[in-house]
PDB file of C-alpha atoms in Angstrom:
ATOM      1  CA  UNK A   1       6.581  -4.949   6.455  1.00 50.00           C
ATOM      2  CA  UNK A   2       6.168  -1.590   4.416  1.00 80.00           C
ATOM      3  CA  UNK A   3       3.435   0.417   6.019  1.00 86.00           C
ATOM      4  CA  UNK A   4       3.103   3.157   3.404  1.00 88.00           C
ATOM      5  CA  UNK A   5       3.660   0.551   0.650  1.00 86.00           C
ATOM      6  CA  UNK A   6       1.324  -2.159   1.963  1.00 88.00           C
ATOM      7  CA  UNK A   7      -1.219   1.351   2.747  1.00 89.00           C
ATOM      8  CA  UNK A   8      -1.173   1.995  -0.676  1.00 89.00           C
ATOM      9  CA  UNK A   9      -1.858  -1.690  -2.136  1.00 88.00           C
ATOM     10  CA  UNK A  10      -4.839  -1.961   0.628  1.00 88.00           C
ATOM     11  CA  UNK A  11      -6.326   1.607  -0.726  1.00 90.00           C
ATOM     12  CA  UNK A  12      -6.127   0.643  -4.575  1.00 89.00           C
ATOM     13  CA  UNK A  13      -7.423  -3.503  -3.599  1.00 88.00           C
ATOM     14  CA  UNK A  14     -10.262  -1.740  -2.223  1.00 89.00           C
ATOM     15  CA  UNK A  15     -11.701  -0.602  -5.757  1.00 88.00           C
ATOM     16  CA  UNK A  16     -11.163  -4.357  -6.857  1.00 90.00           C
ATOM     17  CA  UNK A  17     -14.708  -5.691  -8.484  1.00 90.00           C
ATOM     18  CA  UNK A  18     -14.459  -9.383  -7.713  1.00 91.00           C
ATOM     19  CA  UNK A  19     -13.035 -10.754  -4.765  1.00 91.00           C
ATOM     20  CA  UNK A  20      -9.537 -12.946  -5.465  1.00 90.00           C
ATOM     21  CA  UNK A  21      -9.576 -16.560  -5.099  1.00 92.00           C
ATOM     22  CA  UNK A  22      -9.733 -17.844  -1.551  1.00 92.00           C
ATOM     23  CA  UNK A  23      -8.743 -21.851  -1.718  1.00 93.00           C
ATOM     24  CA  UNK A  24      -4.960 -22.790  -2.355  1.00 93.00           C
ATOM     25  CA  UNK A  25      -6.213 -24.689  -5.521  1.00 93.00           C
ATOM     26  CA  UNK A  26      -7.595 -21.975  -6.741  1.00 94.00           C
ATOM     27  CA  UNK A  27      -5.075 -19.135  -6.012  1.00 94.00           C
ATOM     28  CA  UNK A  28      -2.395 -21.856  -7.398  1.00 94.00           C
ATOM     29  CA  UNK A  29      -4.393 -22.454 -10.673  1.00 95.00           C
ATOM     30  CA  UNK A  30      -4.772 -18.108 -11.072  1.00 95.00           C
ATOM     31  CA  UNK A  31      -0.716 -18.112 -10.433  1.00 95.00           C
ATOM     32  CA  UNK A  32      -0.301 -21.118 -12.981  1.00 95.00           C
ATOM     33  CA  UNK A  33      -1.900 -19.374 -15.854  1.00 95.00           C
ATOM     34  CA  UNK A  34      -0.332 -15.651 -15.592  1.00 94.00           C
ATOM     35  CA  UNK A  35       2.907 -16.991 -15.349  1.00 94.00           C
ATOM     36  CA  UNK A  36       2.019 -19.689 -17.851  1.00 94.00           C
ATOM     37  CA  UNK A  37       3.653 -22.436 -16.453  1.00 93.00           C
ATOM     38  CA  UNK A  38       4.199 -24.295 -13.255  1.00 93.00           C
ATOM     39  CA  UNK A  39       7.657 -23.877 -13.080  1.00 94.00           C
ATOM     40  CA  UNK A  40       7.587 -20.503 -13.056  1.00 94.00           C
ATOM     41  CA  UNK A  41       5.468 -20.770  -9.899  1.00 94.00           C
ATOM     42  CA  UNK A  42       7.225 -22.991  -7.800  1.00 94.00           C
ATOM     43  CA  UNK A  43      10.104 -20.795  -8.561  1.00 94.00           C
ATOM     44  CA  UNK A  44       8.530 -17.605  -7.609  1.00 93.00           C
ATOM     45  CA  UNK A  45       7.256 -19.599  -3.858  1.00 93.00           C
ATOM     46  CA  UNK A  46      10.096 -21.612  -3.335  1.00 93.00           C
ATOM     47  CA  UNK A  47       8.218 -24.824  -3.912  1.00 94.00           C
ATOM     48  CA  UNK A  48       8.934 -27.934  -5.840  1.00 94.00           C
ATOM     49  CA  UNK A  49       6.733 -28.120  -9.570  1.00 94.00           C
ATOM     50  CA  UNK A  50       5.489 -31.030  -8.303  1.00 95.00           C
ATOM     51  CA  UNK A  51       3.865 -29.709  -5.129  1.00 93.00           C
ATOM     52  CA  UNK A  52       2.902 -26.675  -7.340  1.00 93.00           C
ATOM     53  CA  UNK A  53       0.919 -29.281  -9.830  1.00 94.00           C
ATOM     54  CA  UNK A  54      -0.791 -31.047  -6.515  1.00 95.00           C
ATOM     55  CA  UNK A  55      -2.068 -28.262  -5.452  1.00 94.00           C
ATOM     56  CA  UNK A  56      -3.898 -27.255  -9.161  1.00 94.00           C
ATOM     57  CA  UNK A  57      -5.410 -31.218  -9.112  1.00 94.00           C
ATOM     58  CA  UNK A  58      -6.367 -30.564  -5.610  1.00 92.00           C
ATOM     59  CA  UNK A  59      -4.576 -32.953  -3.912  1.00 94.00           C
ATOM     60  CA  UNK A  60      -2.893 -31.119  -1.249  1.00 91.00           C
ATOM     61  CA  UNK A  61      -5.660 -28.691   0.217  1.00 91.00           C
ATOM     62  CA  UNK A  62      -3.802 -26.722   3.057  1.00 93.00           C
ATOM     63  CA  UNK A  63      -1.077 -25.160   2.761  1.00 92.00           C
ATOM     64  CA  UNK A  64       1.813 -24.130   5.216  1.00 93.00           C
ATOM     65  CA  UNK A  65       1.022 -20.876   7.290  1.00 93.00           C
ATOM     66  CA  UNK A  66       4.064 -19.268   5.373  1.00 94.00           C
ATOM     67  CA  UNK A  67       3.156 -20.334   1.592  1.00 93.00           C
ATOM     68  CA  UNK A  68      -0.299 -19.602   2.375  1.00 93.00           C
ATOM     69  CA  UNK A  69       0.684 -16.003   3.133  1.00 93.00           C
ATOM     70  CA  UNK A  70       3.034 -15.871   0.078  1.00 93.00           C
ATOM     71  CA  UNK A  71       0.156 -17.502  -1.946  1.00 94.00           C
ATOM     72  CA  UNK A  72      -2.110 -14.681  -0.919  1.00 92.00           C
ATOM     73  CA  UNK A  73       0.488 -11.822  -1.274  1.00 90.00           C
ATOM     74  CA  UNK A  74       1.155 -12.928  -5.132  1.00 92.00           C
ATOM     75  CA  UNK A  75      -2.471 -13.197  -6.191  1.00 93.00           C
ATOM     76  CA  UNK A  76      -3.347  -9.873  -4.916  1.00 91.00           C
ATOM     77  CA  UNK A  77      -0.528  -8.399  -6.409  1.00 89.00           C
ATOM     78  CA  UNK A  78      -1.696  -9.589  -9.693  1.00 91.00           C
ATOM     79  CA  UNK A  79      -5.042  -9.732  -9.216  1.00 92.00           C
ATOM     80  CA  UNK A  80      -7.092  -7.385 -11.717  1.00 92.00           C
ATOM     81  CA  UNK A  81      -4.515  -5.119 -12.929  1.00 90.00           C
ATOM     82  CA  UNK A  82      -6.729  -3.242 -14.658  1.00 93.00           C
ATOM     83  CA  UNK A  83      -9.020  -2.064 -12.071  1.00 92.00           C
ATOM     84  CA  UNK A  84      -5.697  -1.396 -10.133  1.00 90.00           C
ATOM     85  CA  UNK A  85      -4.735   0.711 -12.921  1.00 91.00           C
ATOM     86  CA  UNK A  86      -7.979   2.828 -13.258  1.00 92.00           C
ATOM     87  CA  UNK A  87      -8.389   3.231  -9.544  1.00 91.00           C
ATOM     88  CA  UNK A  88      -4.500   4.332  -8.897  1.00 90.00           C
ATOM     89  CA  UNK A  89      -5.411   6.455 -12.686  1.00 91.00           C
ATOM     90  CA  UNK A  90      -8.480   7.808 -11.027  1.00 91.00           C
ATOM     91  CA  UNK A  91      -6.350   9.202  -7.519  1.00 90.00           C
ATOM     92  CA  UNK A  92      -3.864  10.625  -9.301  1.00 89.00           C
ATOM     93  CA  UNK A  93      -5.801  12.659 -11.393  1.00 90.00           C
ATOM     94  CA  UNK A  94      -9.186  13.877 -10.292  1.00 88.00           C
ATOM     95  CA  UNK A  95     -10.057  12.083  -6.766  1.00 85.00           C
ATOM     96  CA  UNK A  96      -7.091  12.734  -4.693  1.00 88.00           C
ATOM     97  CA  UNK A  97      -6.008   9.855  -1.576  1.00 92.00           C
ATOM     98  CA  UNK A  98      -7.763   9.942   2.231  1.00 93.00           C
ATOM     99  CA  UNK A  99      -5.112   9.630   4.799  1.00 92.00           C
ATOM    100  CA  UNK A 100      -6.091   8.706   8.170  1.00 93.00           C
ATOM    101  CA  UNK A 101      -3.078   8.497  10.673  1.00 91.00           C
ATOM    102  CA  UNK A 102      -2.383   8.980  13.949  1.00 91.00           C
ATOM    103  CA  UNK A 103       1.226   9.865  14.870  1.00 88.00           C
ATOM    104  CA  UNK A 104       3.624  12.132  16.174  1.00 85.00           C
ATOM    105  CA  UNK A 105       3.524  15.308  14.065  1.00 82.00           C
ATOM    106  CA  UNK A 106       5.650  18.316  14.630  1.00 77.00           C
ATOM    107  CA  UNK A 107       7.518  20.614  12.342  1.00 74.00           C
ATOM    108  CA  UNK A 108      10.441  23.051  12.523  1.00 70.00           C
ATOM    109  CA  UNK A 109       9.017  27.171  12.808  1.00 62.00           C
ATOM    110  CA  UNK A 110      10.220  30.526  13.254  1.00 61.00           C
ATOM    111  CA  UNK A 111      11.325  31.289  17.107  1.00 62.00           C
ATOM    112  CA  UNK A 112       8.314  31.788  18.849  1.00 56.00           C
ATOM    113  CA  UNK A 113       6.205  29.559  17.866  1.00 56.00           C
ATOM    114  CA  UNK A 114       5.334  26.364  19.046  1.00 57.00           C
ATOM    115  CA  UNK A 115       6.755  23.675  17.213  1.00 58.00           C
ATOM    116  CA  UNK A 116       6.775  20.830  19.983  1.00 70.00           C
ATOM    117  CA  UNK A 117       5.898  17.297  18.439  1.00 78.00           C
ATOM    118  CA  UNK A 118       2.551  15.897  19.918  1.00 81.00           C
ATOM    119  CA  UNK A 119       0.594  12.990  18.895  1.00 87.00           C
ATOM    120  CA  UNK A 120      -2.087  14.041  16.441  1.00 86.00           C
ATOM    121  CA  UNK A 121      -5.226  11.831  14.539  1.00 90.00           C
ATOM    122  CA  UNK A 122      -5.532  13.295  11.665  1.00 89.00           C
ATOM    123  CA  UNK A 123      -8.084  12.299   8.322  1.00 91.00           C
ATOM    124  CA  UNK A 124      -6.818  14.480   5.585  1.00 91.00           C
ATOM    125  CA  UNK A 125      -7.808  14.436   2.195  1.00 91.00           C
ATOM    126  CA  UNK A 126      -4.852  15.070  -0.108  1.00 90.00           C
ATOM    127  CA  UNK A 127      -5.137  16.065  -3.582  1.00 90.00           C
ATOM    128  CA  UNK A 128      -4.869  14.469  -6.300  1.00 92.00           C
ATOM    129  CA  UNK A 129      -0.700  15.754  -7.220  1.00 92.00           C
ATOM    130  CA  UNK A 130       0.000  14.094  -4.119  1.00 91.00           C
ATOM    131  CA  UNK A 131      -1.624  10.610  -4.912  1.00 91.00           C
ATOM    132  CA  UNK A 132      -0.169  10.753  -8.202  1.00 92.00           C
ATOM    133  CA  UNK A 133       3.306  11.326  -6.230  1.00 92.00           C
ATOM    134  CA  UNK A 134       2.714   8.325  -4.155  1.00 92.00           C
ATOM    135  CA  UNK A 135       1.682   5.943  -6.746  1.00 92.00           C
ATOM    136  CA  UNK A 136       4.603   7.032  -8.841  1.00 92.00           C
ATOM    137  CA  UNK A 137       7.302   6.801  -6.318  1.00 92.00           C
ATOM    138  CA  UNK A 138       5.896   3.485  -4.915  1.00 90.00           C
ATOM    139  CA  UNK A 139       5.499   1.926  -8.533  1.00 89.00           C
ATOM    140  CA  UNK A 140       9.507   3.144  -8.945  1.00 91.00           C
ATOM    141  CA  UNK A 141      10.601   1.186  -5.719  1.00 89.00           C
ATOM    142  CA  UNK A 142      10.509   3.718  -3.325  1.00 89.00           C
ATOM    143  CA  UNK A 143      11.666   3.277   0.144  1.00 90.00           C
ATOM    144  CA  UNK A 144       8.651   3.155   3.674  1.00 89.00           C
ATOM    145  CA  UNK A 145      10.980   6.388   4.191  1.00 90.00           C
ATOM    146  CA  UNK A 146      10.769   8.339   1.187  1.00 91.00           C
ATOM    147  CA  UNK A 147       6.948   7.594   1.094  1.00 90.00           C
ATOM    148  CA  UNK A 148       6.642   8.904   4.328  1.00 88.00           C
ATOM    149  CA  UNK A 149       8.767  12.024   3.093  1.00 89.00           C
ATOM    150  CA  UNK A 150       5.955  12.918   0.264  1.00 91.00           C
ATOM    151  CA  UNK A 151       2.994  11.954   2.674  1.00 89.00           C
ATOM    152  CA  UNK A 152       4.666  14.320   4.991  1.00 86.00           C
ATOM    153  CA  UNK A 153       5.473  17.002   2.869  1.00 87.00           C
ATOM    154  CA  UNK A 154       1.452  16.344   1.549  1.00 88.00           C
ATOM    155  CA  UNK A 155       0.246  17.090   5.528  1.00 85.00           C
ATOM    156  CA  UNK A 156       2.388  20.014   5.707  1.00 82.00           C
ATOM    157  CA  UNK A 157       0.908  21.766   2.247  1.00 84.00           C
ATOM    158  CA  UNK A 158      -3.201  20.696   3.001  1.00 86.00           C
ATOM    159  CA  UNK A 159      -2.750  20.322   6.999  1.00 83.00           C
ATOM    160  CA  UNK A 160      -0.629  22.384   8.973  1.00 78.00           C
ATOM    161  CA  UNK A 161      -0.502  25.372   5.636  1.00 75.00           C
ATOM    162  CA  UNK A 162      -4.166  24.904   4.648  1.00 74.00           C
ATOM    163  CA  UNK A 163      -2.930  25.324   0.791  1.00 66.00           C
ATOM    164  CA  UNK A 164      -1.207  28.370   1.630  1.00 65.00           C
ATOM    165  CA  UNK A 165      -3.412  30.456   4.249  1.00 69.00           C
ATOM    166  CA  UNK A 166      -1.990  30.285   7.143  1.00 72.00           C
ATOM    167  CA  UNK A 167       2.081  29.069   8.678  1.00 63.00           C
ATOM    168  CA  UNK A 168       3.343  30.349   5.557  1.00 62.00           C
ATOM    169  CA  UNK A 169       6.845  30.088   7.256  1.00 64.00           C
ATOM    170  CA  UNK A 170       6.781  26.996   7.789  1.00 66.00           C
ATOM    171  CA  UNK A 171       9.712  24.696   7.269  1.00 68.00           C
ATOM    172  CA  UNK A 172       9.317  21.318   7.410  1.00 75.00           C
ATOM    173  CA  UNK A 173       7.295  18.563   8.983  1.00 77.00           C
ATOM    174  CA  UNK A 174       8.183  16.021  11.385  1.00 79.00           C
ATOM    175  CA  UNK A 175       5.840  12.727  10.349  1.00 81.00           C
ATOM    176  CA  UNK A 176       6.981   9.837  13.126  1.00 80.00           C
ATOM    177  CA  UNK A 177       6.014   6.967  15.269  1.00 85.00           C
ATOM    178  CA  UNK A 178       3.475   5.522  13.519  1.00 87.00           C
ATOM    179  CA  UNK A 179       0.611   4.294  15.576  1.00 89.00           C
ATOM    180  CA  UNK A 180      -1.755   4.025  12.960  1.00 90.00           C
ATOM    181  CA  UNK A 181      -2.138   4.712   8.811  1.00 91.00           C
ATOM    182  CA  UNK A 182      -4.840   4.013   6.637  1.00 91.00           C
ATOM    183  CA  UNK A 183      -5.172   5.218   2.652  1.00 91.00           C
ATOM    184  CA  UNK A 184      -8.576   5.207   0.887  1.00 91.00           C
ATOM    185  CA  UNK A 185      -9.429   6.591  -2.629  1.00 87.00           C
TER     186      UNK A 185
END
């Protein structure tokens, strides 16, 4: 499980227009016709053709808990690229990302100051450079880690700097134990 990555995909499926299709016929039939071809599908979910091409003639219904889930997590992935592509288009360059997280925050100061980690809730909106950074690093295969490294470095700059008004000496950021993250556009 990628939380920043998954975070991301939630964020952007959020702007989708029409919901994607719910019934295993139905997501099976969508898979079958961007991949053109059954085979390619039964490939892609580990299935037999055959049980690929029952389930476009509807005659198996239900699927197994874990090719329902990898059912699901293909269609969405494909599902209206072009609204993903406008909404991701959108953050990057004029809207900027919402993070809400809570976690342990800290970050490493001049003596004297207190720099002790504590768990924080935070709801920052980021600007747009850093959703642009996000997407970008995410669509190259970035790591949950280096993610977390640019939302991090993104909390330090808007959060704990305030864009340059205050903890100008400020290092770097400590961004761990996850309790809770949550993108929106």
């Amino acid at each position: 499980m990628s939380l920043f990555g998954d975070g991301l995909e939630a964020a952007v499926q959020k702007a989708f227009t029409r919901p994607a299709p719910k019934s295993a016929g139905a997501q099976m039939r969508y898979l079958v016709k961007q991949l053109k071809g059954t085979k390619a599908v039964a490939q892609m979910l580990r299935v037999s053709q055959r049980t690929v091409e029952r389930y476009v003639k509807d005659q198996i219904k239900k699927p197994r808990p874990d090719l329902a889930a990898r059912l699901e997590r293909e269609v969405k992935k494909r599902w209206q690229p072009q609204i993903r592509a406008r909404a991701r288009q959108k953050a990057a360059t004029t809207g900027g990302i919402i993070i809400d997280t809570r976690a342990r925050m800290g970050y490493t100061a001049p003596i004297g100051s207190t720099d002790q980690d504590r768990i924080r809730h935070l709801t920052v909106a980021l600007p747009p450079q850093y959703a642009a950074r996000l997407f970008d690093a995410q669509e190259a295969g970035a790591t949950d880690q280096q993610l977390q490294e640019i939302a991090a470095e993104a909390l330090k700059e808007v959060y704990f700097q305030d864009g340059g008004r205050r903890a100008g000496s400020l290092e770097e950021v400590r961004f761990t134990d996850i309790e809770h993250l949550e993108f929106d556009l």
